[in-house]
Amino acid sequence: RKEVEQDPGPFNVPEGATVAFNCTYSNSASQSFFWYRQDCRKEPKLLMSVYSSGNEDGRFTAQLNRASQYISLLIRDSKLSDSATYLCVVNKGGSYIPTFGRGTSLIVHP
Amino acid sequence: NAGVTQTPKFQVLKTGQSMTLQCAQDMNHNSMYWYRQDPGMGLRLIYYSASEGTTDKGEVPNGYNVSRLNKREFSLRLESAAPSQTSVYFCASSVLAVRDEQYFGPGTRLTVT
């Protein structure tokens, strides 16, 4: 099993739709979790950190399920500008090496 | 406040040539990283520096060397470039390794022929 797994998609949704991505991780000692957004041919940029209690930032909600070892990202009221690749990142306990998932592609169409 | 800067933006090398990719951050971050990104492979860590004066191998270090010149600068050297090193290289930094989010530079697109 890969350390961090994401469905590559693409997820093709209309404007205004709600879409959710999951990211599973294999190391139960993982401590820190993040979602990044990467536009085509650009650098990844932090979208949000994922806290144990879950967190929300406008249309975006991130949650952590330690028991099942996954994190999720929910996007409500999708905009055309949300089209991008979404990367999850997991930092393992006892290691300085962050592990990136391969990303989930989202395409929002009119 | 420029964040993380990388030079050059693009580079074409012939097999066997050497080059150094430069990275600098002005956020007073302790940790710095070098990644490569290939289609379908995601971001893979080459080397990292958890703090000034330390460097460690990541997932794919073979064929590369690094130098943490000071707190701001972290360079990546290809001693003898190979076509397999054709990739997009990203530098990143964070306040502290493990716990904190990373900030990325704009990337260097390297082609080795």
Coordinates of C-alpha atoms in Angstrom, one line a residue:
Chain A
R1 CA 0.0 0.0 0.0
K2 CA 1.3 3.5 -0.9
E3 CA 2.0 5.8 2.0
V4 CA -0.4 8.4 0.8
E5 CA -3.0 7.6 -1.8
Q6 CA -5.4 9.8 -3.8
D7 CA -7.8 9.2 -6.6
P8 CA -6.2 10.9 -9.5
G9 CA -9.6 11.8 -11.1
P10 CA -10.3 13.9 -13.0
F11 CA -13.4 14.9 -11.2
N12 CA -15.5 16.8 -13.7
V13 CA -18.2 18.9 -12.1
P14 CA -20.5 21.8 -13.1
E15 CA -20.2 25.2 -11.5
G16 CA -22.1 25.3 -8.2
A17 CA -21.6 21.6 -7.4
T18 CA -20.2 20.2 -4.2
V19 CA -17.3 17.9 -4.6
A20 CA -15.3 15.9 -2.1
F21 CA -11.9 14.2 -2.2
N22 CA -10.3 11.7 0.1
C23 CA -6.7 11.0 0.8
T24 CA -5.7 7.8 2.7
Y25 CA -2.4 7.4 4.6
S26 CA -0.8 4.2 5.9
N27 CA 1.3 5.4 8.8
S28 CA -0.7 5.7 12.0
A29 CA 2.1 7.8 13.6
S30 CA 1.4 10.6 11.1
Q31 CA 1.1 13.9 12.9
S32 CA 0.5 16.8 10.4
F33 CA -1.8 16.9 7.4
F34 CA -2.3 19.5 4.7
W35 CA -4.1 20.2 1.5
Y36 CA -2.3 22.0 -1.3
R37 CA -3.5 23.3 -4.6
Q38 CA -1.4 23.2 -7.7
D39 CA -2.4 25.0 -10.9
C40 CA -1.0 23.7 -14.2
R41 CA 2.7 24.4 -14.5
K42 CA 2.8 26.3 -11.2
E43 CA 4.1 25.6 -7.8
P44 CA 1.9 24.0 -5.1
K45 CA 0.3 26.5 -2.7
L46 CA -1.1 25.7 0.7
L47 CA -4.9 25.5 0.7
M48 CA -5.4 24.5 4.3
S49 CA -4.0 22.6 7.2
V50 CA -6.1 19.8 8.6
Y51 CA -6.7 19.7 12.3
S52 CA -8.1 16.9 14.4
S53 CA -11.3 18.9 15.0
G54 CA -11.7 19.7 11.3
N55 CA -11.5 23.1 9.9
E56 CA -13.4 25.3 7.5
D57 CA -12.3 28.2 5.3
G58 CA -15.1 29.7 3.3
R59 CA -16.3 27.1 0.8
F60 CA -13.6 24.6 1.8
T61 CA -13.8 22.1 4.7
A62 CA -11.1 19.7 5.7
Q63 CA -11.5 16.8 8.0
L64 CA -9.3 14.2 9.6
N65 CA -10.4 10.6 10.4
R66 CA -7.6 9.1 12.4
A67 CA -9.4 5.8 13.0
S68 CA -9.8 5.1 9.3
Q69 CA -6.6 7.0 8.4
Y70 CA -7.8 9.4 5.9
I71 CA -8.3 13.1 5.3
S72 CA -10.9 14.7 3.2
L73 CA -11.5 18.0 1.4
L74 CA -15.0 19.3 0.6
I75 CA -15.5 22.1 -1.8
R76 CA -19.0 23.7 -1.9
D77 CA -20.4 25.9 -4.6
S78 CA -17.6 25.1 -7.0
K79 CA -16.2 27.9 -9.2
L80 CA -14.4 27.7 -12.5
S81 CA -11.3 29.0 -10.7
D82 CA -11.3 25.9 -8.5
S83 CA -10.1 23.8 -11.4
A84 CA -6.7 22.6 -10.3
T85 CA -4.9 19.6 -8.9
Y86 CA -5.3 19.1 -5.1
L87 CA -2.4 17.4 -3.3
C88 CA -2.6 16.0 0.2
V89 CA 0.5 15.9 2.3
V90 CA 1.2 13.9 5.4
N91 CA 4.1 14.4 7.8
K92 CA 5.1 11.2 9.6
G93 CA 5.8 11.2 13.2
G94 CA 9.6 10.7 13.9
S95 CA 10.5 11.7 10.3
Y96 CA 11.3 15.0 8.6
I97 CA 10.1 13.7 5.3
P98 CA 6.8 15.0 4.2
T99 CA 4.9 12.6 1.9
F100 CA 2.8 14.0 -1.0
G101 CA 0.0 12.2 -2.6
R102 CA 0.0 12.2 -6.4
G103 CA -2.9 14.6 -6.5
T104 CA -6.5 14.7 -7.6
S105 CA -7.5 16.7 -10.7
L106 CA -10.6 18.8 -10.5
I107 CA -12.2 20.3 -13.6
V108 CA -15.1 22.7 -13.0
H109 CA -17.1 23.4 -16.2
P110 CA -19.8 26.1 -16.9
Chain B
N1 CA 8.9 40.0 0.6
A2 CA 9.7 37.7 -2.3
G3 CA 9.0 34.4 -0.4
V4 CA 11.0 31.6 -2.1
T5 CA 12.9 32.3 -5.2
Q6 CA 14.6 29.9 -7.6
T7 CA 17.0 30.4 -10.4
P8 CA 17.1 29.6 -13.3
K9 CA 13.5 29.2 -14.4
F10 CA 14.4 27.0 -17.4
Q11 CA 17.6 25.1 -18.3
V12 CA 18.6 22.7 -21.1
L13 CA 21.7 20.6 -20.4
K14 CA 23.5 18.0 -22.4
T15 CA 24.2 14.6 -20.8
G16 CA 27.2 14.8 -18.5
Q17 CA 27.1 18.5 -17.9
S18 CA 26.8 19.9 -14.4
M19 CA 24.8 22.7 -13.0
T20 CA 23.6 24.2 -9.7
L21 CA 20.0 25.2 -9.0
Q22 CA 19.8 28.1 -6.6
C23 CA 17.1 28.6 -4.0
A24 CA 16.6 31.4 -1.4
Q25 CA 13.9 32.3 1.1
D26 CA 13.4 35.6 2.9
M27 CA 10.9 34.3 5.5
N28 CA 13.5 33.3 8.2
H29 CA 12.4 29.7 7.8
N30 CA 14.5 27.0 9.4
S31 CA 13.8 24.1 7.1
M32 CA 14.3 23.9 3.3
Y33 CA 13.6 21.2 0.8
W34 CA 14.3 20.2 -2.8
Y35 CA 11.7 18.2 -4.7
R36 CA 11.3 16.9 -8.3
Q37 CA 8.0 16.5 -10.0
D38 CA 7.5 14.2 -12.9
P39 CA 4.2 13.4 -14.7
G40 CA 2.2 10.7 -12.8
M41 CA 4.8 10.6 -10.0
G42 CA 3.8 13.4 -7.8
L43 CA 6.3 15.4 -5.8
R44 CA 9.3 13.4 -4.5
L45 CA 11.8 14.7 -2.0
I46 CA 15.4 14.8 -3.1
Y47 CA 17.1 16.3 -0.1
Y48 CA 16.1 18.5 2.8
S49 CA 17.7 20.6 5.4
A50 CA 15.9 20.6 8.7
S51 CA 18.0 23.5 10.0
E52 CA 21.0 25.5 9.0
G53 CA 24.1 23.3 9.1
T54 CA 22.3 20.0 8.4
T55 CA 21.3 18.2 5.3
D56 CA 19.7 14.8 4.8
K57 CA 18.7 12.5 2.0
G58 CA 15.1 12.3 0.9
E59 CA 13.4 9.7 -1.2
V60 CA 15.4 10.1 -4.5
P61 CA 18.9 11.6 -3.7
N62 CA 21.0 9.7 -6.2
G63 CA 22.7 11.9 -8.7
Y64 CA 22.3 15.1 -6.6
N65 CA 24.2 17.0 -4.0
V66 CA 23.0 19.9 -1.8
S67 CA 24.5 22.8 0.1
R68 CA 22.8 24.8 2.9
L69 CA 24.9 27.9 2.3
N70 CA 23.3 29.8 5.2
K71 CA 19.8 30.1 6.7
R72 CA 18.4 31.7 3.5
E73 CA 20.0 29.6 0.7
F74 CA 19.8 26.0 -0.2
S75 CA 21.4 24.9 -3.5
L76 CA 21.0 21.7 -5.5
R77 CA 23.8 20.4 -7.7
L78 CA 23.7 17.9 -10.6
E79 CA 27.3 16.8 -11.1
S80 CA 26.8 14.8 -14.3
A81 CA 23.3 15.3 -15.7
A82 CA 21.4 12.3 -17.1
P83 CA 18.2 12.3 -19.2
S84 CA 16.4 10.7 -16.3
Q85 CA 16.9 14.0 -14.4
T86 CA 14.7 15.8 -16.8
S87 CA 12.0 17.2 -14.5
V88 CA 10.5 20.2 -12.8
Y89 CA 12.5 21.0 -9.6
F90 CA 10.8 22.8 -6.7
C91 CA 12.4 24.3 -3.7
A92 CA 10.4 24.8 -0.5
S93 CA 10.8 26.1 3.0
S94 CA 9.0 25.9 6.3
V95 CA 9.3 27.3 9.7
L96 CA 10.0 23.9 11.2
A97 CA 10.2 20.5 9.5
V98 CA 7.5 17.9 10.2
R99 CA 4.9 20.3 11.8
D100 CA 4.6 23.2 9.5
E101 CA 3.3 24.0 6.0
Q102 CA 5.7 24.5 3.2
Y103 CA 6.1 27.4 0.9
F104 CA 7.3 26.7 -2.6
G105 CA 9.3 28.5 -5.2
P106 CA 8.1 28.8 -8.8
G107 CA 10.2 25.9 -10.0
T108 CA 13.0 25.2 -12.5
R109 CA 12.1 23.3 -15.7
L110 CA 15.2 21.2 -16.5
T111 CA 15.6 19.2 -19.7
V112 CA 18.6 16.9 -20.2
T113 CA 19.3 15.8 -23.8

